[in-house]
Tab-separated table of N, CA, C and O in Angstrom:
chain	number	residue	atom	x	y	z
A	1	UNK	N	7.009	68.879	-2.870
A	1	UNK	CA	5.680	68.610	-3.393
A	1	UNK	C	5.224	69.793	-4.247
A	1	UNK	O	5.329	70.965	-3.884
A	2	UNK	N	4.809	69.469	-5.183
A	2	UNK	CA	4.186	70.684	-6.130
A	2	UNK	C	3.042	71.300	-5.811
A	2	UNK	O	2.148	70.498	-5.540
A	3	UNK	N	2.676	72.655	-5.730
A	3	UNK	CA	1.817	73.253	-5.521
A	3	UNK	C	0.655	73.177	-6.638
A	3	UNK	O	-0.467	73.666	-6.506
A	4	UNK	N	1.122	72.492	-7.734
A	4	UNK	CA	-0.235	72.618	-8.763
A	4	UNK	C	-0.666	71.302	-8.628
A	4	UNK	O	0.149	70.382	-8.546
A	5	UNK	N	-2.634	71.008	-8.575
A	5	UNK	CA	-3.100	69.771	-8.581
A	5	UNK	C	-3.453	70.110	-10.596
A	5	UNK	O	-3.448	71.012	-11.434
A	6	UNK	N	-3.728	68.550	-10.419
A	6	UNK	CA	-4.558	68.274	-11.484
A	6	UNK	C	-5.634	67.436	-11.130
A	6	UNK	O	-5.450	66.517	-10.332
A	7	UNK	N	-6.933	67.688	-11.725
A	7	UNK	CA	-8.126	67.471	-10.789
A	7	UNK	C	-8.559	66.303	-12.102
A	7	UNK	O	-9.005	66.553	-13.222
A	8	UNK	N	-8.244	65.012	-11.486
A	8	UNK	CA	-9.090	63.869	-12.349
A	8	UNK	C	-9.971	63.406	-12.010
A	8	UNK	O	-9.994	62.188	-11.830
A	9	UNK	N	-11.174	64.280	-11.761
A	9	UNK	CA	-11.859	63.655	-11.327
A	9	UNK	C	-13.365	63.203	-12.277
A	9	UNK	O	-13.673	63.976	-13.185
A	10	UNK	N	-13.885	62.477	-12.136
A	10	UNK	CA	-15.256	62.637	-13.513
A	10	UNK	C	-16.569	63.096	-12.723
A	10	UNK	O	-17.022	62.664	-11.662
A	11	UNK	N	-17.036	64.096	-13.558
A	11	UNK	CA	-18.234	64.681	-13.311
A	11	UNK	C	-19.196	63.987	-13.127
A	11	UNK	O	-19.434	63.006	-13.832
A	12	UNK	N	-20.100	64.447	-11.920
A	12	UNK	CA	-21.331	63.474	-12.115
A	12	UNK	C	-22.322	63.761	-12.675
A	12	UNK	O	-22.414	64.964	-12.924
A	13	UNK	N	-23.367	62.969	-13.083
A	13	UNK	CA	-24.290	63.733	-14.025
A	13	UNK	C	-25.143	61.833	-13.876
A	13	UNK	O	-24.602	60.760	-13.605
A	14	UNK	N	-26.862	62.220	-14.251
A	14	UNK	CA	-27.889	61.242	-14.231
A	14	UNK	C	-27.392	60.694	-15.768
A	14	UNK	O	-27.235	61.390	-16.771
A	15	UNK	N	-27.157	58.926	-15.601
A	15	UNK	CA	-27.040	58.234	-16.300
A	15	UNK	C	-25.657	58.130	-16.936
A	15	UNK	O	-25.523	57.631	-18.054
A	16	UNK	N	-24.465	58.675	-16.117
A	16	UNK	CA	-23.531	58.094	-16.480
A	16	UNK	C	-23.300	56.319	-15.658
A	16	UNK	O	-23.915	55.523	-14.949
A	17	UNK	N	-21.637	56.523	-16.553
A	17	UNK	CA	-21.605	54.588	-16.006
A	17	UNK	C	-21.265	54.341	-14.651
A	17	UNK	O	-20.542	54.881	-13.814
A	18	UNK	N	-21.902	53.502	-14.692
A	18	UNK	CA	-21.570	53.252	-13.038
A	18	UNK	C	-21.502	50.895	-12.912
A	18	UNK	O	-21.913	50.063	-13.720
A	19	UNK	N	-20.975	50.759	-11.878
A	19	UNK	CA	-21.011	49.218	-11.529
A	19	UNK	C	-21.867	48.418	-12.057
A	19	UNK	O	-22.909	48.688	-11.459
A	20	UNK	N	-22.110	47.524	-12.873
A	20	UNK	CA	-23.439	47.019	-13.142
A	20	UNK	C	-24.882	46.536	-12.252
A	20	UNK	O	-26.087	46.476	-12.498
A	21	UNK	N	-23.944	46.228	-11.037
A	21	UNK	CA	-24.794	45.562	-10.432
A	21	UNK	C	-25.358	46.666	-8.926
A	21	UNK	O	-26.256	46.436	-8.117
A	22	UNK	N	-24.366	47.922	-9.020
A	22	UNK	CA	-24.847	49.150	-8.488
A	22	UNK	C	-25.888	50.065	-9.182
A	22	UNK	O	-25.836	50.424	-10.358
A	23	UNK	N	-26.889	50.402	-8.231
A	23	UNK	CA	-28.211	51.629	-8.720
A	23	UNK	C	-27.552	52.429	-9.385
A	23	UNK	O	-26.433	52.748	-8.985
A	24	UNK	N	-27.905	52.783	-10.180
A	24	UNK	CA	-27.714	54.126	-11.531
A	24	UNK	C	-27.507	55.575	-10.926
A	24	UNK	O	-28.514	55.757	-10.243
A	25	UNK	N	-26.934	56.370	-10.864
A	25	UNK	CA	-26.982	57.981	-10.690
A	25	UNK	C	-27.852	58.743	-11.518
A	25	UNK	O	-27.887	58.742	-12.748
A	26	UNK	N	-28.815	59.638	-10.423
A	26	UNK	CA	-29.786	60.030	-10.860
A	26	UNK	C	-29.775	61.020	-10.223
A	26	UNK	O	-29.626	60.897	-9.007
A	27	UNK	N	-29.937	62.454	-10.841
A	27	UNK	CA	-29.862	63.734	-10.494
A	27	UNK	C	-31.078	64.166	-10.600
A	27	UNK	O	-31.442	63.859	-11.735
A	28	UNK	N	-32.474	65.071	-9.688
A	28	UNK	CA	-33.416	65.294	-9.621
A	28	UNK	C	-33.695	66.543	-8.994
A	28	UNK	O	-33.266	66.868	-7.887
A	29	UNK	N	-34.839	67.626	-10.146
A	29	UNK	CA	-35.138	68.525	-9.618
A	29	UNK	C	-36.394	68.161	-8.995
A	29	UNK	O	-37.484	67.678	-9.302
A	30	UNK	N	-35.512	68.782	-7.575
A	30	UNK	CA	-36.724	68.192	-6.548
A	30	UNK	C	-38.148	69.221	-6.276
A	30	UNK	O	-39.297	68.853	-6.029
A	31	UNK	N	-37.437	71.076	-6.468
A	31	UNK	CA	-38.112	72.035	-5.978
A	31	UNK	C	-37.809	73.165	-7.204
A	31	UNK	O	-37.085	74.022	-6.698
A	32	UNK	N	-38.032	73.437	-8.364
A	32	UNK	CA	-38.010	74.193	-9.161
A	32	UNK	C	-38.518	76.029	-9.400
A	32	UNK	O	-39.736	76.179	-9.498
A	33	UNK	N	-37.850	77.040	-9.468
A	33	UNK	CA	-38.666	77.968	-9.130
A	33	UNK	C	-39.085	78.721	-10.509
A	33	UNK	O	-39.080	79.933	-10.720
A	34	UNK	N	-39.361	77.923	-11.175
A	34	UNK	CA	-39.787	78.384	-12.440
A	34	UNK	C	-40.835	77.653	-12.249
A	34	UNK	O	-41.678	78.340	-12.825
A	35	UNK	N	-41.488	76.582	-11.776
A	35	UNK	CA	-42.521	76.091	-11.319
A	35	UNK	C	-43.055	76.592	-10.502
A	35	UNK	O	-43.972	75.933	-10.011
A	36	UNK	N	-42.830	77.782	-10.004
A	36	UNK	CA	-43.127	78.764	-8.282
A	36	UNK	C	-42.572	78.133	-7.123
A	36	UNK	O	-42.924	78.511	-6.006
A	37	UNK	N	-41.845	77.324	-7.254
A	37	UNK	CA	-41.313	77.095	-5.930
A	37	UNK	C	-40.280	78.152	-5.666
A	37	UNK	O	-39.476	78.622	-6.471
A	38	UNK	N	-40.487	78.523	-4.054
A	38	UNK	CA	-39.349	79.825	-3.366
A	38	UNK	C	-37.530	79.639	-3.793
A	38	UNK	O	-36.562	80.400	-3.789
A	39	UNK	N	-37.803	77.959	-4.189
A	39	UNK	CA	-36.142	77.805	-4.465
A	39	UNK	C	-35.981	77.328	-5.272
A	39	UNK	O	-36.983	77.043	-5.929
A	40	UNK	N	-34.825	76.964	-5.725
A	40	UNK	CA	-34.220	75.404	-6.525
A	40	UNK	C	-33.687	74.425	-5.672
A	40	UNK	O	-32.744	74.820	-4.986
A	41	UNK	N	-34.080	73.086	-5.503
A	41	UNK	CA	-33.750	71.975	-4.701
A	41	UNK	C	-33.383	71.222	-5.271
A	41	UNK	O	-34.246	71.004	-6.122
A	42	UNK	N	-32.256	70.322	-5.466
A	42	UNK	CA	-32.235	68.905	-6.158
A	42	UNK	C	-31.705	67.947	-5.235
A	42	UNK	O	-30.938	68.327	-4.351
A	43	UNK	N	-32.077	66.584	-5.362
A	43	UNK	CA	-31.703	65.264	-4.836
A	43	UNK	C	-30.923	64.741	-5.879
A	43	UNK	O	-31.060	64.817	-7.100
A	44	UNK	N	-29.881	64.067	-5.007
A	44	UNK	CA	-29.226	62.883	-5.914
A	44	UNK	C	-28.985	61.700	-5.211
A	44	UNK	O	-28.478	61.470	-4.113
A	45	UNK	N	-29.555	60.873	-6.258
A	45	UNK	CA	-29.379	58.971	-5.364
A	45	UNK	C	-28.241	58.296	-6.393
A	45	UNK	O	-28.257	58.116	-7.610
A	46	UNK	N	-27.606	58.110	-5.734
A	46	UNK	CA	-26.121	57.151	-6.217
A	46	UNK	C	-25.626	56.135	-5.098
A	46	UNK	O	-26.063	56.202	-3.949
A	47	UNK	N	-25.096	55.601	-5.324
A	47	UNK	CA	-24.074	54.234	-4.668
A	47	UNK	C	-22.722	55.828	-4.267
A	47	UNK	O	-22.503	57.002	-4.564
A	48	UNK	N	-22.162	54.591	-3.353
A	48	UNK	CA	-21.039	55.860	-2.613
A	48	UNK	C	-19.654	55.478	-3.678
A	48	UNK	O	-18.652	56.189	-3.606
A	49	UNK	N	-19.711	54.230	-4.711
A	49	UNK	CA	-18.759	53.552	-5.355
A	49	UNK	C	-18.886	54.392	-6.680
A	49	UNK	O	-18.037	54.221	-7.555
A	50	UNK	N	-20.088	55.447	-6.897
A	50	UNK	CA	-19.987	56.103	-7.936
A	50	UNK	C	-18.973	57.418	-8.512
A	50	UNK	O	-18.688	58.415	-7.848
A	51	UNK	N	-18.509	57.116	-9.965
A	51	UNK	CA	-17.379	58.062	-10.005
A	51	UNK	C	-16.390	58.254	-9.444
A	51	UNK	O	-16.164	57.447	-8.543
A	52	UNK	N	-15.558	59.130	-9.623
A	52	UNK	CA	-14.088	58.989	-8.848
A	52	UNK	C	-14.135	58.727	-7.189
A	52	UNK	O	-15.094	59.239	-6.611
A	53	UNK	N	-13.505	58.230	-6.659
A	53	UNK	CA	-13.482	57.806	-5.354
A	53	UNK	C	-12.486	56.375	-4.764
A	53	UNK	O	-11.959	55.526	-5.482
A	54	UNK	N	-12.447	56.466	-3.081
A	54	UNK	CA	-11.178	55.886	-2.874
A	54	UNK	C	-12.608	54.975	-2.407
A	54	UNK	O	-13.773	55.351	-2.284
A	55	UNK	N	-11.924	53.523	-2.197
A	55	UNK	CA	-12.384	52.160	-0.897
A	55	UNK	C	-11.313	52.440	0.164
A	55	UNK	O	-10.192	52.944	0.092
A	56	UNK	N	-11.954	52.001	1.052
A	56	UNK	CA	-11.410	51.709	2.389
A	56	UNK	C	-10.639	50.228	2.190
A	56	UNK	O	-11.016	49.868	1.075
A	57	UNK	N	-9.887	49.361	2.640
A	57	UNK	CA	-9.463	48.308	2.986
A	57	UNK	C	-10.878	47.356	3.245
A	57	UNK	O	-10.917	46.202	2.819
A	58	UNK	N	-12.018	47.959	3.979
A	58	UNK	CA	-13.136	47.417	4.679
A	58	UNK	C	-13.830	47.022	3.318
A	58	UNK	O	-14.595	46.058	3.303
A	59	UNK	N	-13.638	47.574	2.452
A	59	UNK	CA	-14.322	47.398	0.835
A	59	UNK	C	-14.141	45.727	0.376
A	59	UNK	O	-15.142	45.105	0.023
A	60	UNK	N	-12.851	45.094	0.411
A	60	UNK	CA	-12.831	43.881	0.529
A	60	UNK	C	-11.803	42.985	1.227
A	60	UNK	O	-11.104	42.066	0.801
A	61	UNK	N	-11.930	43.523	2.383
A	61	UNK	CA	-11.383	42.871	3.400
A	61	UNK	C	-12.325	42.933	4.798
A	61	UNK	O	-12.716	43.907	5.442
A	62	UNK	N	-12.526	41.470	4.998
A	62	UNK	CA	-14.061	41.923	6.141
A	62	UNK	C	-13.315	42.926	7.305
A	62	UNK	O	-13.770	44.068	7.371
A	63	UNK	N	-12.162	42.556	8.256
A	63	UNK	CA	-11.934	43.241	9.120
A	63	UNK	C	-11.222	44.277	8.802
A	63	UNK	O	-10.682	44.833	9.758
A	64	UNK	N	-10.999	44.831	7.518
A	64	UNK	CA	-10.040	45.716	7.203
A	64	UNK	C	-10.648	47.434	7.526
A	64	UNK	O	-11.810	47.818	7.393
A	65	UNK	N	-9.923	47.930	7.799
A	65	UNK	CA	-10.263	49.531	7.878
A	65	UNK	C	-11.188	50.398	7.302
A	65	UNK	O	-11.465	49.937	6.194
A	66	UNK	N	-11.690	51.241	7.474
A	66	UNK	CA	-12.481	52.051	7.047
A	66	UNK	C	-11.502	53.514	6.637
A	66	UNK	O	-10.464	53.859	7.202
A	67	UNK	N	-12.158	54.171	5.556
A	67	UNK	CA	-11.487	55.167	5.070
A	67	UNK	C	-11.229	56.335	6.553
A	67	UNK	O	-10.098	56.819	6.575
A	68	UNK	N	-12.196	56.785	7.744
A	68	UNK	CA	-12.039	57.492	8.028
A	68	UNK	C	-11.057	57.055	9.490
A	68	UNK	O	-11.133	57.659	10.560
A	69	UNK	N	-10.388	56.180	9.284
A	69	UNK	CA	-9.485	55.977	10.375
A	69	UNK	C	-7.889	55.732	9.865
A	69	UNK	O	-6.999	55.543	10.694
């Protein structure tokens, strides 16, 4: 096995593509400290189907497996 990866993975970022019929990715500064807040905070709301990523079997198979087994 080779010791070098190659990382394909796609960056996430608010308003890339995503499923049509999945919620949009949206990256949010939640707590800004240029606004005086003590920190920087951000939220992000996405679908778990967003960007690179595996399905489980359970994805479309009703009794089928879940990724973490």
């Amino acid at each position: 096995m080779s010791k070098n990866w190659i990382d394909a993975s796609v960056p996430l970022h608010t308003g890339m593509v995503h499923w049509p019929t999945d919620p949009p990715v949206n990256f949010e500064r939640f707590a800004d400290m240029n606004k005086g807040a003590v920190c920087n905070v951000s939220k992000v709301a996405m679908c778990c189907h967003a960007g690179t990523h595996m399905d489980g079997l359970n994805h479309f198979i009703k009794d089928g497996a879940p990724l973490d087994t």
